[in-house]
Amino acid sequence: MLKIFSSFFVFMILAYPQSALSADIAAGEARYKETCINCHGPAGKGAGSFPKVSGKEISYTTDKLEAYRKGIKQGSNSFLMFPMAKPLTDEEIANLAAYLEGAKYNVE
Amino acid sequence: MKSISSNLFSGIMASALIVAMPFAAKADGHDGAMDVPKITSEVVLQGLENPWDMAFLPDGTMFFTEKCKGLSVRTTDGSVNALYGVKGSSGYADSGDDLFCEAQAGMLGVVPDRHFDKNRVLYVYSSSTKYRGDGCKTNFEKCDGNIVMRFKVSDDLKSVSERTDIVTDIQYKPFPSDQPFGDPGAHNGGRLRVGPGGYLWVAGGDRHRGICPQDPKLLCGKVLRVDMDGNAHPDNNPPEGFDKRIYTYGHRNVQGIDFRPSDGKAFTAEHGPWHNDEITALVNGGNAGWDPAQNTGGRGECPDQYCGYEPNQTESMDPAIRAAYTPMSDTRFEDLMPATWNNNGYSQGTGSAAFLKGDNWGIYEGRLAVGIMGIGFSGTPAGSRIDMISITPDGLGINGIVRMPLGFSKRFRGLVMGPDNALYVSVDAGEIYRITAESLQ
């Protein structure tokens, strides 16, 4: 049963590589709060030298994170992103992108 | 509204301090019970864009700046009036076509005159295109682009008038450069405060130009002490040949400055490079020791003539090697003001600082509250926080640091004491908080 389920899961990811269906928004949020929040601020709002990363299409964020993970320079401060993106798995990138697409900042 | 009682903490602190200070504990008649206040916070304003600095009148009226928008005031009934915007802003009673924001630059510090009740004078720091002339063709020219303005505020707090630019020649970085955070507009300092004698203090930054901090004439990388018209305080004592407006030099990026209540001594909090941050007790005419110039102090050539992130701008490396290459406080300077506190190899970014005033702060009264904005680069512990630092009477060291128990963590950009003895704090995310302390004794 587990096997069937996991192969179905793999199928879903392959079939809809950038679909929110395959991504876990809650896991994305949790991952975001581990490191990303220190620069990009709560809910990807952006601040100071750190760009806003919320409200972007999933494909945009995925492409950016994949590029940083490969060490491909994007803007003038990409060196700050390289070490952050390097450890990300495909799944984490999908989760992060899904979370950031709809992340809304609420003052606590 | 958050309410975090720090009882556990107080217990630990109390036992630690009882051991350390048996006589003090007895002397104040509390049998060792330390007065650890209850600290709570609430949002005063939200939805702002990069609120940077605040300033208070005795009745609680609060002026505040938003870096890319302009100057506003929150009146005592809680309503907000937008007073003076930067170019392109909307909804402000008036605006300056020469004022703009770019990366770290924009409308920054604000402070009222000591005699505001009589003269209604308010000072504001901003980047401006008005005085550039043709001196901004490259990053290696003077480029006057940060200014201090003086305004008159109307009695009804709805408008400002009589803008007079009293300091017009603080340097600005006009173009990108080959540096981390290499955008234009880097390192402006920008905090304004009125000192115990009523003079205006202007905290500056090195604007990513190697020669700035140690140059005798350029105002970048300096702390100025001037009068209402921008003229030098007569007692400023910089070295021979220096611009007389300079109180101290050799700074990197001073975003925090305040005066110790017990003796009026000025302290700065500086945003450091990859290997440090510093708090410094200022000495009239002293040198804070930052010298990012190339071909000096044992350094060779550096990218765009700025050694501030060398010898390796973007990769991780042992901070001690960085610190040896371009120290924050270079001991080869005889007039060096040694740091009160340094971040010991960590790069976290100290933003703003304010001494805690009022006995409601209990054992923290008189400590320096400092906003620290750790991004977690290169092995440095991440996390934004406010530290309460107990500084030794001579200003040359610390007794200890306690993290303010807030229950949340944001990029704490501006810290100011209000007339109600609460600490007001602006965060990059867009809020201004009021942090109150309540003595439980």
PDB file of C-alpha atoms in Angstrom, chain B residues 139-144 146 169-174 186-188 204-223 242 246 248-253 287 289-294 296 304-307 333:
ATOM      1  CA  ASN B 139      31.919  56.753  -7.437  1.00  0.00           C
ATOM      2  CA  PHE B 140      35.313  58.330  -6.796  1.00  0.00           C
ATOM      3  CA  GLU B 141      34.228  61.934  -6.577  1.00  0.00           C
ATOM      4  CA  LYS B 142      32.953  64.009  -3.699  1.00  0.00           C
ATOM      5  CA  CYS B 143      29.263  63.661  -4.571  1.00  0.00           C
ATOM      6  CA  ASP B 144      27.290  65.642  -1.999  1.00  0.00           C
ATOM      7  CA  ASN B 146      22.930  63.496   1.869  1.00  0.00           C
ATOM      8  CA  ASP B 169      27.615  68.222   1.840  1.00  0.00           C
ATOM      9  CA  ILE B 170      27.453  64.716   3.258  1.00  0.00           C
ATOM     10  CA  GLN B 171      28.668  62.332   0.594  1.00  0.00           C
ATOM     11  CA  TYR B 172      26.593  59.832  -1.345  1.00  0.00           C
ATOM     12  CA  LYS B 173      27.354  56.738  -3.409  1.00  0.00           C
ATOM     13  CA  PRO B 174      25.868  57.383  -6.870  1.00  0.00           C
ATOM     14  CA  ALA B 186      25.166  52.443   0.480  1.00  0.00           C
ATOM     15  CA  HIS B 187      26.175  53.385   4.051  1.00  0.00           C
ATOM     16  CA  ASN B 188      24.589  56.717   4.802  1.00  0.00           C
ATOM     17  CA  GLY B 204      27.311  59.363   8.987  1.00  0.00           C
ATOM     18  CA  GLY B 205      28.461  56.429   6.899  1.00  0.00           C
ATOM     19  CA  ASP B 206      31.420  55.679   4.624  1.00  0.00           C
ATOM     20  CA  ARG B 207      29.236  55.391   1.459  1.00  0.00           C
ATOM     21  CA  HIS B 208      31.506  52.525   0.254  1.00  0.00           C
ATOM     22  CA  ARG B 209      34.376  54.863  -0.457  1.00  0.00           C
ATOM     23  CA  GLY B 210      37.731  53.756   0.888  1.00  0.00           C
ATOM     24  CA  ILE B 211      39.142  57.170   1.707  1.00  0.00           C
ATOM     25  CA  CYS B 212      36.051  58.558   3.426  1.00  0.00           C
ATOM     26  CA  PRO B 213      36.420  57.726   7.122  1.00  0.00           C
ATOM     27  CA  GLN B 214      39.970  59.055   7.515  1.00  0.00           C
ATOM     28  CA  ASP B 215      39.690  62.012   5.127  1.00  0.00           C
ATOM     29  CA  PRO B 216      39.908  65.353   6.971  1.00  0.00           C
ATOM     30  CA  LYS B 217      37.435  67.221   4.776  1.00  0.00           C
ATOM     31  CA  LEU B 218      34.846  64.748   3.501  1.00  0.00           C
ATOM     32  CA  LEU B 219      31.885  64.315   5.866  1.00  0.00           C
ATOM     33  CA  CYS B 220      31.350  60.643   5.015  1.00  0.00           C
ATOM     34  CA  GLY B 221      32.274  58.289   7.854  1.00  0.00           C
ATOM     35  CA  LYS B 222      32.014  61.049  10.457  1.00  0.00           C
ATOM     36  CA  VAL B 223      29.823  62.081  13.361  1.00  0.00           C
ATOM     37  CA  PHE B 242      39.751  68.737   9.612  1.00  0.00           C
ATOM     38  CA  ILE B 246      33.440  66.835  12.781  1.00  0.00           C
ATOM     39  CA  THR B 248      34.540  62.052  15.582  1.00  0.00           C
ATOM     40  CA  TYR B 249      35.843  60.343  12.442  1.00  0.00           C
ATOM     41  CA  GLY B 250      36.855  56.856  11.260  1.00  0.00           C
ATOM     42  CA  HIS B 251      33.301  55.450  11.243  1.00  0.00           C
ATOM     43  CA  ARG B 252      31.756  52.851   8.936  1.00  0.00           C
ATOM     44  CA  ASN B 253      27.991  53.160   9.166  1.00  0.00           C
ATOM     45  CA  ASN B 287      39.061  58.256  15.649  1.00  0.00           C
ATOM     46  CA  GLY B 289      39.488  53.435  13.617  1.00  0.00           C
ATOM     47  CA  TRP B 290      37.736  52.301  10.419  1.00  0.00           C
ATOM     48  CA  ASP B 291      39.950  52.725   7.377  1.00  0.00           C
ATOM     49  CA  PRO B 292      38.821  50.775   4.305  1.00  0.00           C
ATOM     50  CA  ALA B 293      41.219  52.633   1.952  1.00  0.00           C
ATOM     51  CA  GLN B 294      43.428  50.584  -0.324  1.00  0.00           C
ATOM     52  CA  THR B 296      47.507  51.597   3.264  1.00  0.00           C
ATOM     53  CA  ASP B 304      36.589  49.683  -6.516  1.00  0.00           C
ATOM     54  CA  GLN B 305      39.192  51.033  -4.093  1.00  0.00           C
ATOM     55  CA  TYR B 306      37.250  49.856  -1.050  1.00  0.00           C
ATOM     56  CA  CYS B 307      38.727  47.212   1.257  1.00  0.00           C
ATOM     57  CA  PHE B 333      45.775  55.025  15.049  1.00  0.00           C
TER      58      PHE B 333
END
